[in-house]
Amino acid sequence: MKNFDIHRPDEAIRSSIIDKIDNLTKPKGSLGRLEELALQIGMIQQTLSPELRKPCNILFAADHGIEREGVTVSPREVTWQQLGHFARGGAGINFLCDQHGFRLVLVDAGVDYDIPSGHGIIDLKMGRGTGNFLHEPAMSLEEWEECIIRGAGVVDMVHADGCNVVSFGEMGSGNTSPSSMWMHLLTGISLRDCVGAGAGLDNPGVSHKLDVLQRSLDNYTGSDSLEEKLAWFGGYELAMAVGAMLRAAELKMIVIVDGFIMTACMAAAARFCPEVLDYAVFGHQGDESGHKLMLAAIGAKPLLLLGLRLGEGSGAVCAYPILQSAVNMINQMDSFAKVAVTKYF
């Protein structure tokens, strides 16, 4: 797998950032998570005056062989139909990106449809959907490695355009199934607690999904290699997101993590490079049943709790104004030393 040279932010500046935050005209700690975020962003950027530039939401789309086993209420064609919808505008992620000034970057990672050119969708198609991991690997190790490289390349593109804060979204019917498998493999949490309703399964549907995933796990004949397991039970869009997250951290960008599926991708990225978590801001705790458990397992503190389960990067983009408030706080608030206010803590 491609190596990423990710380092924890240099600690030398930490005390100076804390001193600046603590001496703004407010009681110490009174702006809570905004102060924590200002510190994190200042550490990432190694400055007392951080800034957020040209935010992007990169959405990877792909289909999944396991969808053929009835693990989702969304038929396969919804993937390419929604990807086209995103390109035309009018979907959930479109209004959020428009509202918060995000560039939406759409990537065909492996959709089971020949999408015509000229719609602004980047063609990085690895195939027309993965293999059905109930019976065979979803992808080969070679495909996994290529997905990592391709995902990283998309981040290179937006970074070259001046972006320093990025979120990731996904579209793919059935993709909570590979995400549940990854959650189980990465955290050791029982598979039962990793499996939820996805796009809207009822209780019998969730039971069927769990049965399919458990049989898939029982049928695994690969090695103990984490890479092989993630490839076997993965998805093209998930693997590209892992590569994208790792590259963004290598470039010292802020990574806003979306819901259940993207948290599984960040958990995978952190197994290869734990330092990636220093660059991650977890946008929200979604409504998929396993998300809260997975966030806790990797020590993540989400910003929002809105009952979201749309995906597409929607929760991450919703959280962006909180990051902007943190940056505005450290840059725009006066210090006690600057104005005639007695320090009152």
Tab-separated table of C-alpha atoms in Angstrom:
chain	number	residue	atom	x	y	z
A	1	MET	CA	0.000	0.000	0.000
A	2	LYS	CA	1.111	3.547	-0.727
A	3	ASN	CA	3.018	5.061	2.198
A	4	PHE	CA	1.875	8.363	3.653
A	5	ASP	CA	4.264	10.575	5.593
A	6	ILE	CA	1.897	11.926	8.246
A	7	HIS	CA	3.241	13.607	11.366
A	8	ARG	CA	1.527	14.893	14.462
A	9	PRO	CA	1.498	18.713	14.530
A	10	ASP	CA	4.556	20.277	16.147
A	11	GLU	CA	3.794	20.856	19.831
A	12	ALA	CA	6.050	23.908	20.144
A	13	ILE	CA	3.245	26.320	19.248
A	14	ARG	CA	0.570	24.780	21.501
A	15	SER	CA	1.156	26.965	24.553
A	16	SER	CA	1.085	30.146	22.468
A	17	ILE	CA	-2.247	29.207	20.879
A	18	ILE	CA	-3.720	28.339	24.280
A	19	ASP	CA	-2.459	31.618	25.709
A	20	LYS	CA	-4.113	33.574	22.903
A	21	ILE	CA	-7.423	31.726	23.351
A	22	ASP	CA	-7.364	32.058	27.136
A	23	ASN	CA	-6.789	35.809	26.964
A	24	LEU	CA	-9.659	36.653	24.644
A	25	THR	CA	-12.342	38.794	26.291
A	26	LYS	CA	-14.329	35.956	27.862
A	27	PRO	CA	-14.104	33.661	30.865
A	28	LYS	CA	-11.512	30.965	30.266
A	29	GLY	CA	-13.122	27.943	28.599
A	30	SER	CA	-16.496	29.660	28.217
A	31	LEU	CA	-16.669	29.037	24.468
A	32	GLY	CA	-16.213	25.310	24.973
A	33	ARG	CA	-15.790	23.297	21.795
A	34	LEU	CA	-15.025	26.430	19.803
A	35	GLU	CA	-11.888	26.834	21.887
A	36	GLU	CA	-10.954	23.190	21.356
A	37	LEU	CA	-11.463	23.526	17.604
A	38	ALA	CA	-9.482	26.763	17.414
A	39	LEU	CA	-6.608	25.011	19.152
A	40	GLN	CA	-6.803	21.983	16.860
A	41	ILE	CA	-6.956	24.070	13.690
A	42	GLY	CA	-4.157	26.342	14.901
A	43	MET	CA	-2.034	23.286	15.645
A	44	ILE	CA	-2.721	21.785	12.218
A	45	GLN	CA	-1.813	25.039	10.478
A	46	GLN	CA	0.943	25.953	12.986
A	47	THR	CA	-0.322	29.482	13.382
A	48	LEU	CA	-2.042	31.785	15.870
A	49	SER	CA	-4.239	33.093	13.029
A	50	PRO	CA	-5.705	30.059	11.219
A	51	GLU	CA	-7.925	30.311	8.174
A	52	LEU	CA	-10.282	28.077	6.220
A	53	ARG	CA	-9.870	28.281	2.460
A	54	LYS	CA	-11.978	26.939	-0.407
A	55	PRO	CA	-13.762	24.077	1.419
A	56	CYS	CA	-14.531	21.019	-0.702
A	57	ASN	CA	-16.818	18.043	-0.259
A	58	ILE	CA	-15.495	15.103	-2.276
A	59	LEU	CA	-18.195	12.500	-2.921
A	60	PHE	CA	-17.128	9.034	-4.042
A	61	ALA	CA	-19.795	6.794	-5.595
A	62	ALA	CA	-19.721	3.054	-6.284
A	63	ASP	CA	-21.844	-0.078	-6.281
A	64	HIS	CA	-21.509	-3.221	-4.198
A	65	GLY	CA	-21.874	-6.901	-5.012
A	66	ILE	CA	-23.370	-7.580	-1.591
A	67	GLU	CA	-26.372	-5.430	-2.588
A	68	ARG	CA	-27.540	-8.455	-4.613
A	69	GLU	CA	-28.253	-10.252	-1.319
A	70	GLY	CA	-31.130	-7.953	-0.350
A	71	VAL	CA	-29.251	-6.082	2.396
A	72	THR	CA	-30.717	-2.703	1.437
A	73	VAL	CA	-34.015	-1.178	0.406
A	74	SER	CA	-32.244	0.920	-2.241
A	75	PRO	CA	-31.971	-0.771	-5.651
A	76	ARG	CA	-28.651	-0.608	-7.444
A	77	GLU	CA	-29.762	1.906	-10.053
A	78	VAL	CA	-30.266	4.521	-7.346
A	79	THR	CA	-26.470	4.961	-7.170
A	80	TRP	CA	-26.028	6.267	-10.706
A	81	GLN	CA	-29.358	8.079	-10.659
A	82	GLN	CA	-28.392	10.009	-7.537
A	83	LEU	CA	-24.896	10.706	-8.844
A	84	GLY	CA	-26.492	12.317	-11.887
A	85	HIS	CA	-28.849	14.194	-9.579
A	86	PHE	CA	-25.884	15.577	-7.638
A	87	ALA	CA	-24.334	16.740	-10.901
A	88	ARG	CA	-27.518	18.603	-11.880
A	89	GLY	CA	-28.105	20.073	-8.427
A	90	GLY	CA	-31.164	19.895	-6.208
A	91	ALA	CA	-30.133	17.026	-3.905
A	92	GLY	CA	-29.487	17.224	-0.184
A	93	ILE	CA	-25.757	17.704	-0.474
A	94	ASN	CA	-26.217	20.376	-3.153
A	95	PHE	CA	-28.159	22.843	-1.033
A	96	LEU	CA	-25.798	22.325	1.897
A	97	CYS	CA	-22.701	22.894	-0.230
A	98	ASP	CA	-24.308	25.971	-1.770
A	99	GLN	CA	-25.290	27.314	1.659
A	100	HIS	CA	-21.857	26.880	3.201
A	101	GLY	CA	-19.670	27.732	0.216
A	102	PHE	CA	-18.375	24.243	-0.547
A	103	ARG	CA	-17.187	23.041	-3.902
A	104	LEU	CA	-18.819	19.653	-4.565
A	105	VAL	CA	-16.470	17.218	-6.300
A	106	LEU	CA	-18.153	14.094	-7.704
A	107	VAL	CA	-16.165	10.914	-8.374
A	108	ASP	CA	-17.312	7.724	-10.092
A	109	ALA	CA	-15.264	5.187	-8.145
A	110	GLY	CA	-17.109	2.128	-9.458
A	111	VAL	CA	-20.723	2.757	-10.417
A	112	ASP	CA	-22.542	0.012	-12.327
A	113	TYR	CA	-23.474	2.321	-15.182
A	114	ASP	CA	-21.692	3.966	-18.073
A	115	ILE	CA	-22.009	7.608	-17.101
A	116	PRO	CA	-21.615	9.858	-20.142
A	117	SER	CA	-18.923	12.491	-20.115
A	118	GLY	CA	-19.653	16.178	-19.841
A	119	HIS	CA	-21.484	16.159	-16.521
A	120	GLY	CA	-18.604	17.212	-14.294
A	121	ILE	CA	-18.174	13.744	-12.758
A	122	ILE	CA	-14.567	12.574	-12.436
A	123	ASP	CA	-14.196	9.119	-13.961
A	124	LEU	CA	-12.025	6.954	-11.706
A	125	LYS	CA	-14.155	3.854	-12.200
A	126	MET	CA	-12.470	0.700	-10.897
A	127	GLY	CA	-15.236	-1.546	-12.229
A	128	ARG	CA	-18.991	-1.802	-12.371
A	129	GLY	CA	-19.368	-2.517	-8.679
A	130	THR	CA	-17.379	-4.767	-6.374
A	131	GLY	CA	-17.601	-8.523	-6.086
A	132	ASN	CA	-20.188	-10.083	-3.776
A	133	PHE	CA	-18.203	-10.694	-0.595
A	134	LEU	CA	-20.623	-13.387	0.533
A	135	HIS	CA	-18.971	-15.571	-2.115
A	136	GLU	CA	-15.755	-13.828	-3.209
A	137	PRO	CA	-13.544	-10.841	-2.397
A	138	ALA	CA	-15.142	-7.474	-3.033
A	139	MET	CA	-11.846	-6.412	-4.598
A	140	SER	CA	-8.301	-7.628	-4.996
A	141	LEU	CA	-5.373	-6.197	-3.067
A	142	GLU	CA	-4.190	-4.624	-6.314
A	143	GLU	CA	-7.542	-2.873	-6.704
A	144	TRP	CA	-7.399	-1.758	-3.066
A	145	GLU	CA	-3.988	-0.208	-3.603
A	146	GLU	CA	-5.115	1.524	-6.790
A	147	CYS	CA	-8.159	2.945	-4.996
A	148	ILE	CA	-5.889	4.386	-2.297
A	149	ILE	CA	-3.786	6.089	-4.958
A	150	ARG	CA	-6.775	7.416	-6.886
A	151	GLY	CA	-8.447	8.801	-3.777
A	152	ALA	CA	-5.237	10.570	-2.800
A	153	GLY	CA	-5.026	12.051	-6.281
A	154	VAL	CA	-8.410	13.748	-5.954
A	155	VAL	CA	-7.209	15.462	-2.789
A	156	ASP	CA	-4.064	16.601	-4.611
A	157	MET	CA	-6.322	18.243	-7.185
A	158	VAL	CA	-8.398	20.289	-4.718
A	159	HIS	CA	-5.351	21.150	-2.605
A	160	ALA	CA	-3.604	22.530	-5.674
A	161	ASP	CA	-6.609	24.820	-6.136
A	162	GLY	CA	-6.123	26.273	-2.634
A	163	CYS	CA	-8.415	24.072	-0.536
A	164	ASN	CA	-7.230	23.479	3.046
A	165	VAL	CA	-10.397	21.976	4.575
A	166	VAL	CA	-12.103	18.963	3.059
A	167	SER	CA	-14.993	16.663	3.820
A	168	PHE	CA	-15.869	13.369	2.196
A	169	GLY	CA	-19.191	11.867	1.221
A	170	GLU	CA	-20.355	8.694	-0.462
A	171	MET	CA	-23.127	7.241	-2.552
A	172	GLY	CA	-23.621	3.529	-3.065
A	173	SER	CA	-26.645	1.324	-2.512
A	174	GLY	CA	-25.823	-1.186	0.222
A	175	ASN	CA	-22.666	0.524	1.431
A	176	THR	CA	-23.562	0.355	5.121
A	177	SER	CA	-22.895	-3.398	4.800
A	178	PRO	CA	-19.160	-3.117	4.041
A	179	SER	CA	-18.970	-0.292	6.570
A	180	SER	CA	-20.454	-2.558	9.247
A	181	MET	CA	-17.932	-5.244	8.354
A	182	TRP	CA	-15.096	-2.733	8.618
A	183	MET	CA	-16.407	-1.474	11.963
A	184	HIS	CA	-16.390	-5.018	13.329
A	185	LEU	CA	-12.933	-5.810	11.982
A	186	LEU	CA	-11.394	-2.521	13.164
A	187	THR	CA	-12.965	-2.236	16.614
A	188	GLY	CA	-13.768	-5.794	17.683
A	189	ILE	CA	-17.336	-4.734	18.479
A	190	SER	CA	-19.753	-7.613	17.877
A	191	LEU	CA	-21.109	-7.730	14.349
A	192	ARG	CA	-24.657	-7.582	15.703
A	193	ASP	CA	-23.940	-4.158	17.225
A	194	CYS	CA	-22.366	-2.943	13.990
A	195	VAL	CA	-25.369	-3.657	11.772
A	196	GLY	CA	-28.210	-1.169	11.430
A	197	ALA	CA	-31.098	-0.200	9.202
A	198	GLY	CA	-29.062	1.602	6.543
A	199	ALA	CA	-31.406	3.357	4.121
A	200	GLY	CA	-34.493	2.106	5.972
A	201	LEU	CA	-34.635	-1.641	6.601
A	202	ASP	CA	-37.324	-2.875	8.984
A	203	ASN	CA	-36.467	-5.282	11.815
A	204	PRO	CA	-36.730	-8.444	9.667
A	205	GLY	CA	-34.587	-6.706	7.051
A	206	VAL	CA	-31.906	-5.879	9.627
A	207	SER	CA	-31.955	-9.513	10.809
A	208	HIS	CA	-31.485	-10.693	7.230
A	209	LYS	CA	-28.650	-8.227	6.712
A	210	LEU	CA	-26.916	-9.460	9.864
A	211	ASP	CA	-27.302	-13.080	8.711
A	212	VAL	CA	-25.769	-12.289	5.306
A	213	LEU	CA	-22.849	-10.422	6.858
A	214	GLN	CA	-22.210	-13.122	9.448
A	215	ARG	CA	-22.165	-15.803	6.746
A	216	SER	CA	-19.823	-13.594	4.714
A	217	LEU	CA	-17.477	-13.370	7.675
A	218	ASP	CA	-17.668	-17.135	8.204
A	219	ASN	CA	-16.851	-17.706	4.524
A	220	TYR	CA	-13.671	-15.601	4.605
A	221	THR	CA	-10.681	-17.578	3.344
A	222	GLY	CA	-8.051	-14.850	3.145
A	223	SER	CA	-5.077	-14.115	5.377
A	224	ASP	CA	-4.880	-12.252	8.689
A	225	SER	CA	-3.649	-9.133	6.863
A	226	LEU	CA	-5.768	-6.098	7.693
A	227	GLU	CA	-5.400	-4.811	4.150
A	228	GLU	CA	-6.687	-8.059	2.696
A	229	LYS	CA	-9.669	-8.101	5.053
A	230	LEU	CA	-10.576	-4.487	4.272
A	231	ALA	CA	-10.269	-5.187	0.546
A	232	TRP	CA	-12.281	-8.421	0.792
A	233	PHE	CA	-15.180	-6.749	2.612
A	234	GLY	CA	-14.771	-3.233	1.248
A	235	GLY	CA	-16.015	-0.935	-1.462
A	236	TYR	CA	-14.292	1.090	-4.138
A	237	GLU	CA	-15.637	4.372	-2.754
A	238	LEU	CA	-14.638	3.426	0.801
A	239	ALA	CA	-11.079	2.564	-0.225
A	240	MET	CA	-10.735	5.795	-2.209
A	241	ALA	CA	-11.975	7.743	0.821
A	242	VAL	CA	-9.284	6.101	2.971
A	243	GLY	CA	-6.583	7.171	0.527
A	244	ALA	CA	-8.090	10.643	0.327
A	245	MET	CA	-8.162	11.060	4.111
A	246	LEU	CA	-4.567	9.934	4.474
A	247	ARG	CA	-3.370	12.261	1.737
A	248	ALA	CA	-5.316	15.201	3.192
A	249	ALA	CA	-3.615	14.670	6.553
A	250	GLU	CA	-0.239	14.345	4.832
A	251	LEU	CA	-0.913	17.755	3.253
A	252	LYS	CA	-1.895	19.129	6.684
A	253	MET	CA	-5.472	19.784	5.652
A	254	ILE	CA	-8.439	19.732	8.033
A	255	VAL	CA	-10.601	16.656	7.441
A	256	ILE	CA	-14.260	16.911	8.454
A	257	VAL	CA	-15.592	13.388	8.922
A	258	ASP	CA	-19.194	12.663	7.996
A	259	GLY	CA	-21.386	9.835	9.289
A	260	PHE	CA	-21.216	6.086	9.847
A	261	ILE	CA	-19.604	5.164	6.546
A	262	MET	CA	-16.967	7.875	6.539
A	263	THR	CA	-16.201	7.193	10.209
A	264	ALA	CA	-15.471	3.588	9.219
A	265	CYS	CA	-13.110	4.945	6.574
A	266	MET	CA	-11.377	7.206	9.107
A	267	ALA	CA	-11.080	4.259	11.518
A	268	ALA	CA	-9.388	2.301	8.726
A	269	ALA	CA	-7.083	5.193	7.873
A	270	ALA	CA	-6.117	5.496	11.545
A	271	ARG	CA	-5.082	1.848	11.696
A	272	PHE	CA	-2.463	2.543	9.029
A	273	CYS	CA	-1.471	6.021	10.260
A	274	PRO	CA	-2.809	6.871	13.751
A	275	GLU	CA	-1.600	10.451	13.290
A	276	VAL	CA	-4.434	11.047	10.804
A	277	LEU	CA	-6.777	11.577	13.766
A	278	ASP	CA	-4.981	14.812	14.675
A	279	TYR	CA	-6.350	16.282	11.448
A	280	ALA	CA	-9.896	14.926	11.822
A	281	VAL	CA	-12.944	16.826	13.034
A	282	PHE	CA	-15.968	14.564	13.453
A	283	GLY	CA	-18.953	16.456	12.118
A	284	HIS	CA	-21.833	14.578	13.670
A	285	GLN	CA	-23.157	11.436	15.292
A	286	GLY	CA	-25.535	9.910	12.787
A	287	ASP	CA	-28.683	7.857	13.260
A	288	GLU	CA	-27.175	4.555	12.083
A	289	SER	CA	-27.181	2.354	15.186
A	290	GLY	CA	-23.469	1.541	15.210
A	291	HIS	CA	-22.178	5.057	14.694
A	292	LYS	CA	-22.163	6.075	18.359
A	293	LEU	CA	-20.268	2.913	19.289
A	294	MET	CA	-17.684	3.392	16.543
A	295	LEU	CA	-17.086	7.028	17.474
A	296	ALA	CA	-16.518	5.985	21.072
A	297	ALA	CA	-14.180	3.183	20.020
A	298	ILE	CA	-11.830	5.611	18.260
A	299	GLY	CA	-12.182	8.346	20.881
A	300	ALA	CA	-14.004	10.787	18.617
A	301	LYS	CA	-16.205	13.653	19.845
A	302	PRO	CA	-18.826	14.600	17.245
A	303	LEU	CA	-19.960	18.210	16.946
A	304	LEU	CA	-23.617	17.671	16.023
A	305	LEU	CA	-26.420	15.294	16.970
A	306	LEU	CA	-29.193	15.908	14.454
A	307	GLY	CA	-30.485	12.417	13.706
A	308	LEU	CA	-28.923	12.479	10.228
A	309	ARG	CA	-28.433	9.339	8.148
A	310	LEU	CA	-28.315	10.692	4.593
A	311	GLY	CA	-24.601	10.335	3.931
A	312	GLU	CA	-23.235	12.273	0.944
A	313	GLY	CA	-21.075	14.322	3.350
A	314	SER	CA	-24.186	16.140	4.585
A	315	GLY	CA	-23.400	16.058	8.296
A	316	ALA	CA	-19.810	17.154	7.735
A	317	VAL	CA	-20.889	20.147	5.657
A	318	CYS	CA	-23.548	21.006	8.256
A	319	ALA	CA	-20.806	21.150	10.883
A	320	TYR	CA	-18.571	23.496	8.900
A	321	PRO	CA	-19.993	26.768	10.316
A	322	ILE	CA	-18.882	25.643	13.773
A	323	LEU	CA	-15.302	25.386	12.504
A	324	GLN	CA	-15.686	28.822	10.935
A	325	SER	CA	-16.937	30.209	14.256
A	326	ALA	CA	-13.883	28.772	16.008
A	327	VAL	CA	-11.563	30.429	13.499
A	328	ASN	CA	-13.470	33.722	13.720
A	329	MET	CA	-13.243	33.592	17.512
A	330	ILE	CA	-9.455	33.341	17.623
A	331	ASN	CA	-8.991	35.898	14.841
A	332	GLN	CA	-11.649	38.494	15.591
A	333	MET	CA	-12.185	38.613	19.344
A	334	ASP	CA	-10.209	41.220	21.259
A	335	SER	CA	-7.770	40.282	23.980
A	336	PHE	CA	-7.925	41.726	27.494
A	337	ALA	CA	-4.586	43.392	26.836
A	338	LYS	CA	-5.972	45.235	23.804
A	339	VAL	CA	-9.154	46.702	25.313
A	340	ALA	CA	-10.070	48.280	28.635
A	341	VAL	CA	-11.755	45.241	30.140
A	342	THR	CA	-10.620	43.804	33.435
A	343	LYS	CA	-9.632	40.170	33.171
A	344	TYR	CA	-12.459	38.473	35.036
A	345	PHE	CA	-11.392	34.917	35.626
